[in-house]
Coordinates of C-alpha atoms in Angstrom, one line a residue:
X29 CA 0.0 0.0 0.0
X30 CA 1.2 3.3 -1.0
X31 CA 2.6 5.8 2.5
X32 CA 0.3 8.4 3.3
X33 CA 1.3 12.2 1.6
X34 CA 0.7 15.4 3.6
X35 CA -2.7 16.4 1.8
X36 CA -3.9 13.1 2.3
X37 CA -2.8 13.1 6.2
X38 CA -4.4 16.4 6.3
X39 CA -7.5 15.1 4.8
X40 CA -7.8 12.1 6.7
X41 CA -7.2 14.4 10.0
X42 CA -9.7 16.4 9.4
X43 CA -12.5 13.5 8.2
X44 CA -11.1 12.3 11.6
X45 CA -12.2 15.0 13.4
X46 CA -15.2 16.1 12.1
X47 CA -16.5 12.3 13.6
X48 CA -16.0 13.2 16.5
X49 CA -19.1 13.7 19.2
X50 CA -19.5 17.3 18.9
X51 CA -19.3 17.6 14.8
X52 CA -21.8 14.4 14.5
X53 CA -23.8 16.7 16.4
X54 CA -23.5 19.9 14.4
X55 CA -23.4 17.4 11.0
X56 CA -27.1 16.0 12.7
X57 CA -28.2 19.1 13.7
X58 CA -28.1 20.6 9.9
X59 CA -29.9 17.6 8.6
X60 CA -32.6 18.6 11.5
X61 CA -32.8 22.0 9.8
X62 CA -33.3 20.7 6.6
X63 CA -36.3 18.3 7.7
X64 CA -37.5 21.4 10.0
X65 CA -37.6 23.6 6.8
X66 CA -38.9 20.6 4.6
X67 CA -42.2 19.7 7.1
X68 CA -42.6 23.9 7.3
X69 CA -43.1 24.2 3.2
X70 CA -45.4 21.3 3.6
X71 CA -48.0 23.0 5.9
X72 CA -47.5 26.0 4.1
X73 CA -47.9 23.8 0.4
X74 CA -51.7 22.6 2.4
X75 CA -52.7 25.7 3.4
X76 CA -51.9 26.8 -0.1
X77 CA -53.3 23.5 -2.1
X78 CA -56.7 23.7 -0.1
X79 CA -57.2 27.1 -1.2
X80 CA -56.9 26.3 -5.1
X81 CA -58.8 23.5 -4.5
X82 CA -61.4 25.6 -2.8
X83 CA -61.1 27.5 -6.1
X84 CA -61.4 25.1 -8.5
X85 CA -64.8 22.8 -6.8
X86 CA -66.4 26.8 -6.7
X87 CA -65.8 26.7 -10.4
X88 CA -67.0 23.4 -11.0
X89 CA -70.1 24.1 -8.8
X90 CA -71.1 26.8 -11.8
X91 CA -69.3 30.4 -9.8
X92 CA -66.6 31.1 -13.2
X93 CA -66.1 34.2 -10.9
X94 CA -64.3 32.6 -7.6
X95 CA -61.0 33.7 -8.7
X96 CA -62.7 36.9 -7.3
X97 CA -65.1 36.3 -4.6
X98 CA -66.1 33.1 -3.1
X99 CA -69.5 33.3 -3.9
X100 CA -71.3 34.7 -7.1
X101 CA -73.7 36.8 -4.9
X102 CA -71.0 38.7 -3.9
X103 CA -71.1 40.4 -7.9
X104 CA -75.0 41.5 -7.2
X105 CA -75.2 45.4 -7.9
X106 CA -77.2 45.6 -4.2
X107 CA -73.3 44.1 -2.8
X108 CA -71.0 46.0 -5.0
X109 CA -72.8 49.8 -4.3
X110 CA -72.4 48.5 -0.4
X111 CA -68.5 48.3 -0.4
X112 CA -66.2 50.2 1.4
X113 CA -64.2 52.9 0.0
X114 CA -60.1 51.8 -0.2
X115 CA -56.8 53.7 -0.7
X116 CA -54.3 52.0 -1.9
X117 CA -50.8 54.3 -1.3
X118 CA -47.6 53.0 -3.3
X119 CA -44.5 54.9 -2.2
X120 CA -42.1 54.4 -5.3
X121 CA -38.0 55.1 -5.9
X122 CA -36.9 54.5 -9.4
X123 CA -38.2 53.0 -12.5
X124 CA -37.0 49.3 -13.8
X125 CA -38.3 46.8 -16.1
X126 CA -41.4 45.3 -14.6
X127 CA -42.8 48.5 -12.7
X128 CA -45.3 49.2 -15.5
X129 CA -47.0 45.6 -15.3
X130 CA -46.7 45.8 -11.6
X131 CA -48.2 49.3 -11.8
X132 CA -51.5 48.0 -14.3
X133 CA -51.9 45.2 -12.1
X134 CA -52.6 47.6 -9.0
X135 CA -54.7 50.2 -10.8
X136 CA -57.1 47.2 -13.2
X137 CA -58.2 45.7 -10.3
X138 CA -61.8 44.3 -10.2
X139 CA -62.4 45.7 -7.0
X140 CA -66.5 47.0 -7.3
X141 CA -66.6 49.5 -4.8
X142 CA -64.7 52.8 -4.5
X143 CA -60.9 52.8 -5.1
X144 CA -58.2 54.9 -5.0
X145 CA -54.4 54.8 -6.0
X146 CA -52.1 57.6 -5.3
X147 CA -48.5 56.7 -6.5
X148 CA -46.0 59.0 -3.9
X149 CA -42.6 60.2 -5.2
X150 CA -40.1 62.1 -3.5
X151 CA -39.7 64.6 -6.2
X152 CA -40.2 65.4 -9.8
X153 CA -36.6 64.1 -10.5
X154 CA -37.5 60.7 -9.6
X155 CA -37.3 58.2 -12.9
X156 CA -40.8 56.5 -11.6
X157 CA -43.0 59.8 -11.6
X158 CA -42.2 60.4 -15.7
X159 CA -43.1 56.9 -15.8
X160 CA -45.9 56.6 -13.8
X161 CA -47.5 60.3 -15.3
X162 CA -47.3 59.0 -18.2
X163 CA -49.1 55.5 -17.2
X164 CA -52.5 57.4 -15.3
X165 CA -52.5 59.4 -18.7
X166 CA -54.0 55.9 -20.2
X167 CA -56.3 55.3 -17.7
X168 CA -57.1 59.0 -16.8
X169 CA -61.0 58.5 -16.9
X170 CA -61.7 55.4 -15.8
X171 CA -59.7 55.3 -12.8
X172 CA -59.2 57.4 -10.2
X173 CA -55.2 58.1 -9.5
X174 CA -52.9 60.9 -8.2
X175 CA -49.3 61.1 -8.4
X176 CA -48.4 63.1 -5.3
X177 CA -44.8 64.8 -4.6
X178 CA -43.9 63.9 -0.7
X179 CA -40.2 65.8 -0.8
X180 CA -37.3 64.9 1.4
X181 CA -37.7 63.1 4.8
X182 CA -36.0 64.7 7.6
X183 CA -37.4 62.0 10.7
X184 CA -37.6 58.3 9.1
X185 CA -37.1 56.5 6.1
X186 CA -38.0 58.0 2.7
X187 CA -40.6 55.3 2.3
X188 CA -42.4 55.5 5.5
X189 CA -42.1 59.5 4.8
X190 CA -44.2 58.8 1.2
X191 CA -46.6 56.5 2.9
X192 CA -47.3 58.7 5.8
X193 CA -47.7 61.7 3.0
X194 CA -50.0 59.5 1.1
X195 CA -52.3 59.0 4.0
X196 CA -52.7 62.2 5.0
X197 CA -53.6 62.8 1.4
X198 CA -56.4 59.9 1.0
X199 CA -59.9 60.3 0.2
X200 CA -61.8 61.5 3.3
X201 CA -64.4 58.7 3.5
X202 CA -61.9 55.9 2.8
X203 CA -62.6 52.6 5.3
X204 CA -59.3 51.3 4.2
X205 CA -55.8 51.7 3.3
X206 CA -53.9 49.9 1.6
X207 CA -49.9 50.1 1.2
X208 CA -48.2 48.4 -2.0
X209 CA -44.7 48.2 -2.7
X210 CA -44.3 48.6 -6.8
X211 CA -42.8 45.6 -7.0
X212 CA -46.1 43.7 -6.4
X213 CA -48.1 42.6 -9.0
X214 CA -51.7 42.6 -7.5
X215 CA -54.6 39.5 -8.9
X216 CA -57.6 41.0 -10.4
X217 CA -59.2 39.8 -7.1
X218 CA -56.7 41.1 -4.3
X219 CA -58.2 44.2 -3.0
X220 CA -61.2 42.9 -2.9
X221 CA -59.9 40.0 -1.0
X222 CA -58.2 41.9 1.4
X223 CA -61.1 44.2 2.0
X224 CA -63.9 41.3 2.4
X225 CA -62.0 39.9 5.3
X226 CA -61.3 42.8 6.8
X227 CA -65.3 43.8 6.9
X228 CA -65.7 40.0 8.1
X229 CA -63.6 40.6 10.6
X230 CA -62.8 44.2 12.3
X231 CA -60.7 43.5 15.1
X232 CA -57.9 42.4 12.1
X233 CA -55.4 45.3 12.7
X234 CA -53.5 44.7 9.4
X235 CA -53.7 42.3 6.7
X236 CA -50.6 40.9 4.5
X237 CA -49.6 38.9 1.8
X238 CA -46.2 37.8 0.8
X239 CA -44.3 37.5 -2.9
X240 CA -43.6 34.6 -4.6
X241 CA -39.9 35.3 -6.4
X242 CA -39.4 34.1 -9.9
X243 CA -35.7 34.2 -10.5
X244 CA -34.2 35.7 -13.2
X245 CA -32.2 33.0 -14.0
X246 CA -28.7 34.8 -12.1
X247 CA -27.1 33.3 -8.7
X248 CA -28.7 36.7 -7.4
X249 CA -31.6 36.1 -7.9
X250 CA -31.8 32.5 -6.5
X251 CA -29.9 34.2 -3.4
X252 CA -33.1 36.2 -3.1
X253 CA -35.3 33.3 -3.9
X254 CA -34.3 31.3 -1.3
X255 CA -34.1 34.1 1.6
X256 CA -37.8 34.5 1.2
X257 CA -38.6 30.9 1.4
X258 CA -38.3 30.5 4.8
X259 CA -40.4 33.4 5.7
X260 CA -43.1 31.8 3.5
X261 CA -43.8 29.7 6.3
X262 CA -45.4 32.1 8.8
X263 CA -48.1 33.9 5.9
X264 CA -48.8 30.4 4.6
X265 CA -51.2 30.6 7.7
X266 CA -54.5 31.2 6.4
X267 CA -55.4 33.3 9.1
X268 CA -53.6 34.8 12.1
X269 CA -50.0 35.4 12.0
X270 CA -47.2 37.1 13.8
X271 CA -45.3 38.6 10.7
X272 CA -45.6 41.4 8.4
X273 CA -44.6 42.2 4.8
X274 CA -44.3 45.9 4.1
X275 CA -45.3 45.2 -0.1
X276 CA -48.3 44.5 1.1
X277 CA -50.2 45.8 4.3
X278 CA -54.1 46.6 4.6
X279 CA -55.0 49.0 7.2
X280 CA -57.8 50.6 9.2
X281 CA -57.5 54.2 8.1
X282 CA -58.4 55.8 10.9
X283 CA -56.1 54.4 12.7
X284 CA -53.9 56.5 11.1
X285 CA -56.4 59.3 11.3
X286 CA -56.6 59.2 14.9
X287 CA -52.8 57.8 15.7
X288 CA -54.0 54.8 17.5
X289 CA -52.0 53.1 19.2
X290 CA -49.1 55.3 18.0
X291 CA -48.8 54.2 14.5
X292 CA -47.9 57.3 13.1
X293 CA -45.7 58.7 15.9
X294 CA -44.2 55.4 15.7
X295 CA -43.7 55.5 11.9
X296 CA -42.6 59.3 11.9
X297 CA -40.6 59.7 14.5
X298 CA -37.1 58.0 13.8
X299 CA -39.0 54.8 11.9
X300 CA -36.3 52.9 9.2
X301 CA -38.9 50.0 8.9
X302 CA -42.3 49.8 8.0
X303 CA -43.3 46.7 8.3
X304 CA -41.0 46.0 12.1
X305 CA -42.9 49.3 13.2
X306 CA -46.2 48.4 12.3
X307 CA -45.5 44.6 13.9
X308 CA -44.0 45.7 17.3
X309 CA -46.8 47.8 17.3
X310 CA -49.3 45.1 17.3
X311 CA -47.3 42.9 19.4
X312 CA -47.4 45.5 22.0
X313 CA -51.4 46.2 22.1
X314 CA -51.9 42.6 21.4
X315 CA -53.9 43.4 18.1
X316 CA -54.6 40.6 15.4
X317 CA -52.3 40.4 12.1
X318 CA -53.8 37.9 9.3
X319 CA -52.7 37.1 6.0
X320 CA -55.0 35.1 3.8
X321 CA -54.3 32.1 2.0
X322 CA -54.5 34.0 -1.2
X323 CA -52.4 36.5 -0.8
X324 CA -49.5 35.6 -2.1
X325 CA -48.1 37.7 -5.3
X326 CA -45.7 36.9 -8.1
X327 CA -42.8 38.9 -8.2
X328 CA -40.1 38.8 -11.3
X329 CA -36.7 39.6 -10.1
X330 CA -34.6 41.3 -12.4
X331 CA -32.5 39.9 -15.7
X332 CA -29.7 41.3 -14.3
X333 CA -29.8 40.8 -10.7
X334 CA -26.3 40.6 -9.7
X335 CA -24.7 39.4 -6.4
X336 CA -23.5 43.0 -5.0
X337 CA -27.7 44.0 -5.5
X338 CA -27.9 40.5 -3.6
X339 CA -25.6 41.8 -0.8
X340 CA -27.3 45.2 -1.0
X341 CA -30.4 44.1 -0.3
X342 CA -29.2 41.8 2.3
X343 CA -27.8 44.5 4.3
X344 CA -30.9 46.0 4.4
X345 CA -32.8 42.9 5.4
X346 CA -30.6 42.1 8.5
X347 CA -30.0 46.1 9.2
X348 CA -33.9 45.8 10.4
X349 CA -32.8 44.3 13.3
X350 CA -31.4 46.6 14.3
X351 CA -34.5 49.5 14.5
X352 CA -36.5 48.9 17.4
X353 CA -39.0 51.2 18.9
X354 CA -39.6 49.0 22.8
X355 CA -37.3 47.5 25.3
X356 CA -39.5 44.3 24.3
X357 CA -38.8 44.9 20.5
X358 CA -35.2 45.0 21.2
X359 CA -34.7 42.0 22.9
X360 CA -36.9 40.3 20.5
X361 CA -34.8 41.5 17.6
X362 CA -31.5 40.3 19.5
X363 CA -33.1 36.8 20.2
X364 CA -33.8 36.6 16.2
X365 CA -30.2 38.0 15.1
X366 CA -28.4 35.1 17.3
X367 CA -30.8 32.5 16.2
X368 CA -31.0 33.1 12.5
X369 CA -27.0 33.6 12.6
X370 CA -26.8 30.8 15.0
X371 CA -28.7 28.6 12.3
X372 CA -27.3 30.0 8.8
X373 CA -23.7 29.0 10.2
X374 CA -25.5 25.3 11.7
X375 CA -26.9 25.0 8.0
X376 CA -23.9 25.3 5.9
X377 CA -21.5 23.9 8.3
X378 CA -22.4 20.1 7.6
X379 CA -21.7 20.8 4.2
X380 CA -18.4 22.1 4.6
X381 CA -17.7 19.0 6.6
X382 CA -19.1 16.7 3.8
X383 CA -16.9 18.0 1.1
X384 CA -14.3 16.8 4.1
X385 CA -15.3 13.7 3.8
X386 CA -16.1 13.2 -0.1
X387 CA -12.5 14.1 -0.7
X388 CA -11.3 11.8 2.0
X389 CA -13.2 9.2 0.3
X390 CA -12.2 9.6 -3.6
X391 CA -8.1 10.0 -2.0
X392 CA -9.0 6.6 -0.9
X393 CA -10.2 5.2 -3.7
X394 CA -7.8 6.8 -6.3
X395 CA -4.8 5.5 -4.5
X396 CA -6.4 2.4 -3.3
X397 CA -5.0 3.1 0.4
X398 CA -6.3 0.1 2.8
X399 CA -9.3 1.1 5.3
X400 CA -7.4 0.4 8.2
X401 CA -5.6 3.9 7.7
X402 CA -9.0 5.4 6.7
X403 CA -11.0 4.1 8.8
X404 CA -13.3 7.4 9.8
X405 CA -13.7 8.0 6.2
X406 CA -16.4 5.0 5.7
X407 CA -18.6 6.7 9.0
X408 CA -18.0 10.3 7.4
X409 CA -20.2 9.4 4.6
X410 CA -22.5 8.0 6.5
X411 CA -23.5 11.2 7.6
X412 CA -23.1 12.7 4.1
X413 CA -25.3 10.1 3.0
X414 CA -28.1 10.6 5.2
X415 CA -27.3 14.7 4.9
X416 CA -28.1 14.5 1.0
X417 CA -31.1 12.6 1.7
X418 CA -32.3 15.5 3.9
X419 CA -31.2 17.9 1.1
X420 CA -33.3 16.1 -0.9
X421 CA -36.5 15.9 1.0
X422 CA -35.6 19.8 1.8
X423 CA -35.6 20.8 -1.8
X424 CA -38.6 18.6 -2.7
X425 CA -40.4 20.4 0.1
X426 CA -39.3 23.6 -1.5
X427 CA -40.5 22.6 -5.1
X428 CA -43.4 21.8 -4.4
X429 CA -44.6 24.4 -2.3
X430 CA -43.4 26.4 -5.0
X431 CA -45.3 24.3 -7.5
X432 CA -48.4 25.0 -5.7
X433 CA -47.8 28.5 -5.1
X434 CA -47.7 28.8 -9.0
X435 CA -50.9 26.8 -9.8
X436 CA -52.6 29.7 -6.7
X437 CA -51.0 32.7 -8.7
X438 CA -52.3 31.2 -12.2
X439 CA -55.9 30.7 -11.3
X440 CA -56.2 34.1 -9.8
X441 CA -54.4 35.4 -12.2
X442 CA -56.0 33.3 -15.6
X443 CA -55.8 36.7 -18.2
X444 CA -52.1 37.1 -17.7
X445 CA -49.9 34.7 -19.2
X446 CA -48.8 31.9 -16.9
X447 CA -46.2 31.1 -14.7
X448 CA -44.5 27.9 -14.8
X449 CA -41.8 26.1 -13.0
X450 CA -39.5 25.4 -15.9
X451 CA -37.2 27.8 -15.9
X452 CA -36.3 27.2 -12.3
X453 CA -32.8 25.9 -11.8
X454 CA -32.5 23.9 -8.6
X455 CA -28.7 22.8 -8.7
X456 CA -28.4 27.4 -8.5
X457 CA -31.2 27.3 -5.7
X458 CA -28.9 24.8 -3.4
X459 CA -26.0 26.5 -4.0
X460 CA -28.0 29.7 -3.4
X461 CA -29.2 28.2 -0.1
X462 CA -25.4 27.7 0.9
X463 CA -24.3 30.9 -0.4
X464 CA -27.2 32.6 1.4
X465 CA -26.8 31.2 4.5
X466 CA -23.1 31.7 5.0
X467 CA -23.5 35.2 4.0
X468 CA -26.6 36.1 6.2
X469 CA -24.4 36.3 9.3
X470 CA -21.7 38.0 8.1
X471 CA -24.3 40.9 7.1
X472 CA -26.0 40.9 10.3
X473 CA -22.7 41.6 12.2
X474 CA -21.6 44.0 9.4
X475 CA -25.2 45.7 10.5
X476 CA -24.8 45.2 14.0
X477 CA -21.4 47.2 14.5
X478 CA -22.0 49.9 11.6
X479 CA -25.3 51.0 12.5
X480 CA -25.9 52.8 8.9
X481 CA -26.9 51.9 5.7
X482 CA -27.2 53.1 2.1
X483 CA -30.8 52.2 1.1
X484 CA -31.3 53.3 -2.5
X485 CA -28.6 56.2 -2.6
X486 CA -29.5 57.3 1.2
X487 CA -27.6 57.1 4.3
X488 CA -29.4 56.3 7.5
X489 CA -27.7 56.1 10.6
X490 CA -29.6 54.5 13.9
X491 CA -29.3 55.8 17.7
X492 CA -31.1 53.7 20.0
X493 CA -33.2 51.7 17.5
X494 CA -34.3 55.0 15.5
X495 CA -32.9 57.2 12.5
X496 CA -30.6 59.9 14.2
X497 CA -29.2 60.9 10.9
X498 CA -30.4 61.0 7.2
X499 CA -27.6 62.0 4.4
X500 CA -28.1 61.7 0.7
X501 CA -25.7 62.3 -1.8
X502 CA -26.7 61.1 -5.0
X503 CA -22.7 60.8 -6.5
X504 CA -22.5 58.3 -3.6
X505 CA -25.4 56.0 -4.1
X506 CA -26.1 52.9 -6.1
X507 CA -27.2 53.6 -9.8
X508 CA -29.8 50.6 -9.1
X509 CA -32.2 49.4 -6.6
X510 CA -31.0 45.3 -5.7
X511 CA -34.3 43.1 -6.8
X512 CA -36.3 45.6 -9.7
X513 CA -33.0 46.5 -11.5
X514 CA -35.1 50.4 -11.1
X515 CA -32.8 53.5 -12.3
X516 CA -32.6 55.4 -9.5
X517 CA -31.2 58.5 -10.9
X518 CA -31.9 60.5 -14.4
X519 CA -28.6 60.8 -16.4
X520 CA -27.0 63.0 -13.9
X521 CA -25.7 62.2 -10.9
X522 CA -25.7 58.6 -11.7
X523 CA -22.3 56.7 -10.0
X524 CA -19.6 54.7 -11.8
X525 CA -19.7 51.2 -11.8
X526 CA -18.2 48.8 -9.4
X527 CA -17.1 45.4 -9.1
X528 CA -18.1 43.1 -7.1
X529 CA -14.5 42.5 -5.2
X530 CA -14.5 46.0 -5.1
X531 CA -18.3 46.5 -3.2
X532 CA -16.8 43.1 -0.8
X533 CA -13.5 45.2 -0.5
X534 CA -15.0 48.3 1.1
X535 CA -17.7 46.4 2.9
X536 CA -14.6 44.7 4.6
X537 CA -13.0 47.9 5.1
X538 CA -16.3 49.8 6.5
X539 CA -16.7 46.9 9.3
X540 CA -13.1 47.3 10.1
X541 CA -13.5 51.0 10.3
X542 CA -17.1 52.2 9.8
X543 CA -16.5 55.7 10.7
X544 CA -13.9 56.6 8.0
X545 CA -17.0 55.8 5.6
X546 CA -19.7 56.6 7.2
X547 CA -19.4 60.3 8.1

């Protein structure tokens, strides 16, 4: 038999060592994730199933109208004059390539009762209010729409500062308000969905929904794709539910009217997050959050969705944890940083391992050492074994929820043309589950010790959970938003170009040193 080289010691040490008591444990631990995740997207796949097929008996019972309303009554005249009067508010930054059908989605809805949509920019420079000016120009007299000019925010993030605007600019005798992000592309159906169980029900303090990504067919994209997966879990409910989607949030409007329970203090006043706010808000009066089973809304990434727009809008994602309006919220927020980081680093650490022990395995074989001197390596894929079978079941889980999500979105949704689940690549959405994961907590600490962040060419900087601090400088910013691929700017103003080990290198250099950049 041939002697042992250094590599091969060194891979034979470490398959050695990672069969130890404590790495079987963090190898078995990530296979309990996966099958933790997996049994999640199946509850959320029946909640999600028994809704289509809700839809589908309705339309075999004679009602070819239950993509909109559950039952045909509902479309009597006596019903539709009865409805309640909605605003829907969309606070937009930028133009990109699917805005417009996003945009006609929101504004052709079936909704039979009194609608209205004002679209809030921050100025007249903004791409999205040319865009969107000249969108209401097609529709100017059959639907009611207002583009409204909400300036600069000086006390909490430009969005919340447009959505607050946009309130306080809705029709007087509006029941409900409805915020939209303009990446969501609305069913014909959806406000009036929203709305009918909100009139069922009037102790519901906000209803929500949640997208359903269709990657582009970059490693971005799938990044993004597989972040939101996990959250799919807790609106795949059907009901009550403890989390919150800003792109979509309906709303009593006189609560905003009136400020109860602080929701516009608490928005105004120092508020980066809308959806966090709005949450800790109901956590903290105990009021009832729902999102129902058909509220779930396709949303195209961007062709070009690169990994620095990834890593953009991943910053922003764990920076939330970071705002906090309560003591409560805080420790809350805490407790989800060190678990999610706690389980990104358990999830991709058994793979790490595995590759340990697949190379351990094929040195064996190619030099045809005897098992005596490998003798770890045989029990080392044993737990890869059983970890790919895990991997499996999780991605099965994964595809089929999706699967199903897809057949939801198509029958609301049957005058667009369909979705399908073809052009998904799943070898890019495991490695985009690695990739993700490893990432995730590297961004939350990056978060955690910088305490700013450039959202869409603005710097916000946090003091005690709120925005202290609010700088924009446009020659600064990113020339596109990270999932929408939306121009920010017009022609001037717009920044050079970066590479991506360029946007790692100064991310590096900001943790080490985050007030050299950040002032």
């Amino acid at each position: 038999m041939p002697a042992l080289d250094y590599l091969d010691l060194f891979l034979f040490s470490l398959s050695r060592a990672f069969c130890t008591p404590i790495a079987v444990f963090v190898q078995i631990q990530g296979c309990v994730i996966c099958l933790t995740l997996a049994l999640g997207w199946v509850l959320a796949a029946y909640v999600r199933n028994r809704e289509t097929k809700r839809i589908k008996d309705s339309m075999q019972n004679g009602n070819s109208f239950s993509f909109l309303c559950h039952s045909i009554d509902e479309l009597d005249h006596s019903c539709q004059v009865n409805l309640p009067r909605v605003s829907v508010v969309m606070p937009l930054k930028g133009f990109g390539e699917h805005n417009l059908h996003n945009w006609r989605s929101q504004i052709t809805s079936l909704y039979g009762g009194p609608v209205e949509f004002l679209f809030v920019v921050e100025s007249t420079e903004d791409p999205a209010y040319h865009a969107v000016s000249r969108l209401i120009s097609d529709f100017e007299d059959g639907v009611d729409t207002k583009v409204i000019i909400a300036g600069l925010s000086t006390t909490c993030s430009q969005k919340i500062h447009n959505q607050l605007v946009g309130v306080e600019k809705m029709h007087k005798d509006s029941k409900y308000v409805l915020f939209l992000d303009d990446d969501v592309r609305l069913h014909p159906g959806s406000i009036g969905a929203l709305t009918t169980e909100m009139e069922k029900n009037p102790e519901i303090f906000i209803q929500t929904g949640y997208p359903l990504d269709l990657p582009s067919g970059s490693l971005g994209s799938y990044c993004i794709y597989e972040y939101h997966m996990p959250c799919s879990m807790g609106f795949a409910t059907g009901g009550k539910t403890f989390f919150l989607w800003g792109g979509c949030m309906m709303m009593h409007a006189d609560d905003f009217r009136l400020d109860r329970y602080g929701v516009v203090s608490g928005l105004r006043d120092g508020g980066y997050s809308d959806d966090m706010t709005l949450a800790a808000i109901a956590g903290a009066h105990k009021r009832l959050i729902t999102s129902p089973p058909v509220a779930v809304f396709p949303h195209p990434l961007a062709s070009d969705l690169s990994l620095p727009r990834y890593w953009n809008y991943l910053r922003k994602q764990t920076f939330v944890l970071e705002s906090y309006t309560t003591k409560v919220n805080w420790i809350m927020n805490r407790a989800l940083f060190t678990v999610h980081c706690y389980l990104s680093w358990g999830f991709v650490a058994p793979y790490l391992m595995g590759m340990i022990h697949i190379a351990a395995a094929l040195r064996v074989y190619i030099k045809g050492y005897s098992l005596e001197e490998t003798t770890y390596t045989c029990g080392g894929l044993y737990l890869v074994s059983f970890l790919a079978i895990c991997t499996f079941v999780e991605l099965l889980s994964m595809w089929n929820l999706t699967r199903i999500e897809v057949q939801l979105c198509n029958i609301l949704s049957p005058e667009v043309p369909q979705l399908s689940l073809a052009s998904y690549n799943w070898c890019l959405v495991f490695i985009a589950m690695v990739v993700d994961n490893f990432l995730y907590p590297v961004s939350a600490m990056r978060s955690h010790f910088s305490q700013s962040i450039n959202w869409s060419g603005i710097r916000y900087y946090l003091k005690d959970g709120k925005i202290s601090k609010i700088v924009r400088t446009k020659d600064k910013g990113p020339v596109f938003t990270d999932l929408g691929g939306k121009h920010l700017y017009g022609k001037k103003g717009a920044p050079p170009k970066i590479s991506f080990l360029s946007s790692v290198a100064r991310t590096f250099a900001q943790w080490c040193q985050p007030k050299k950049f950040d002032n």
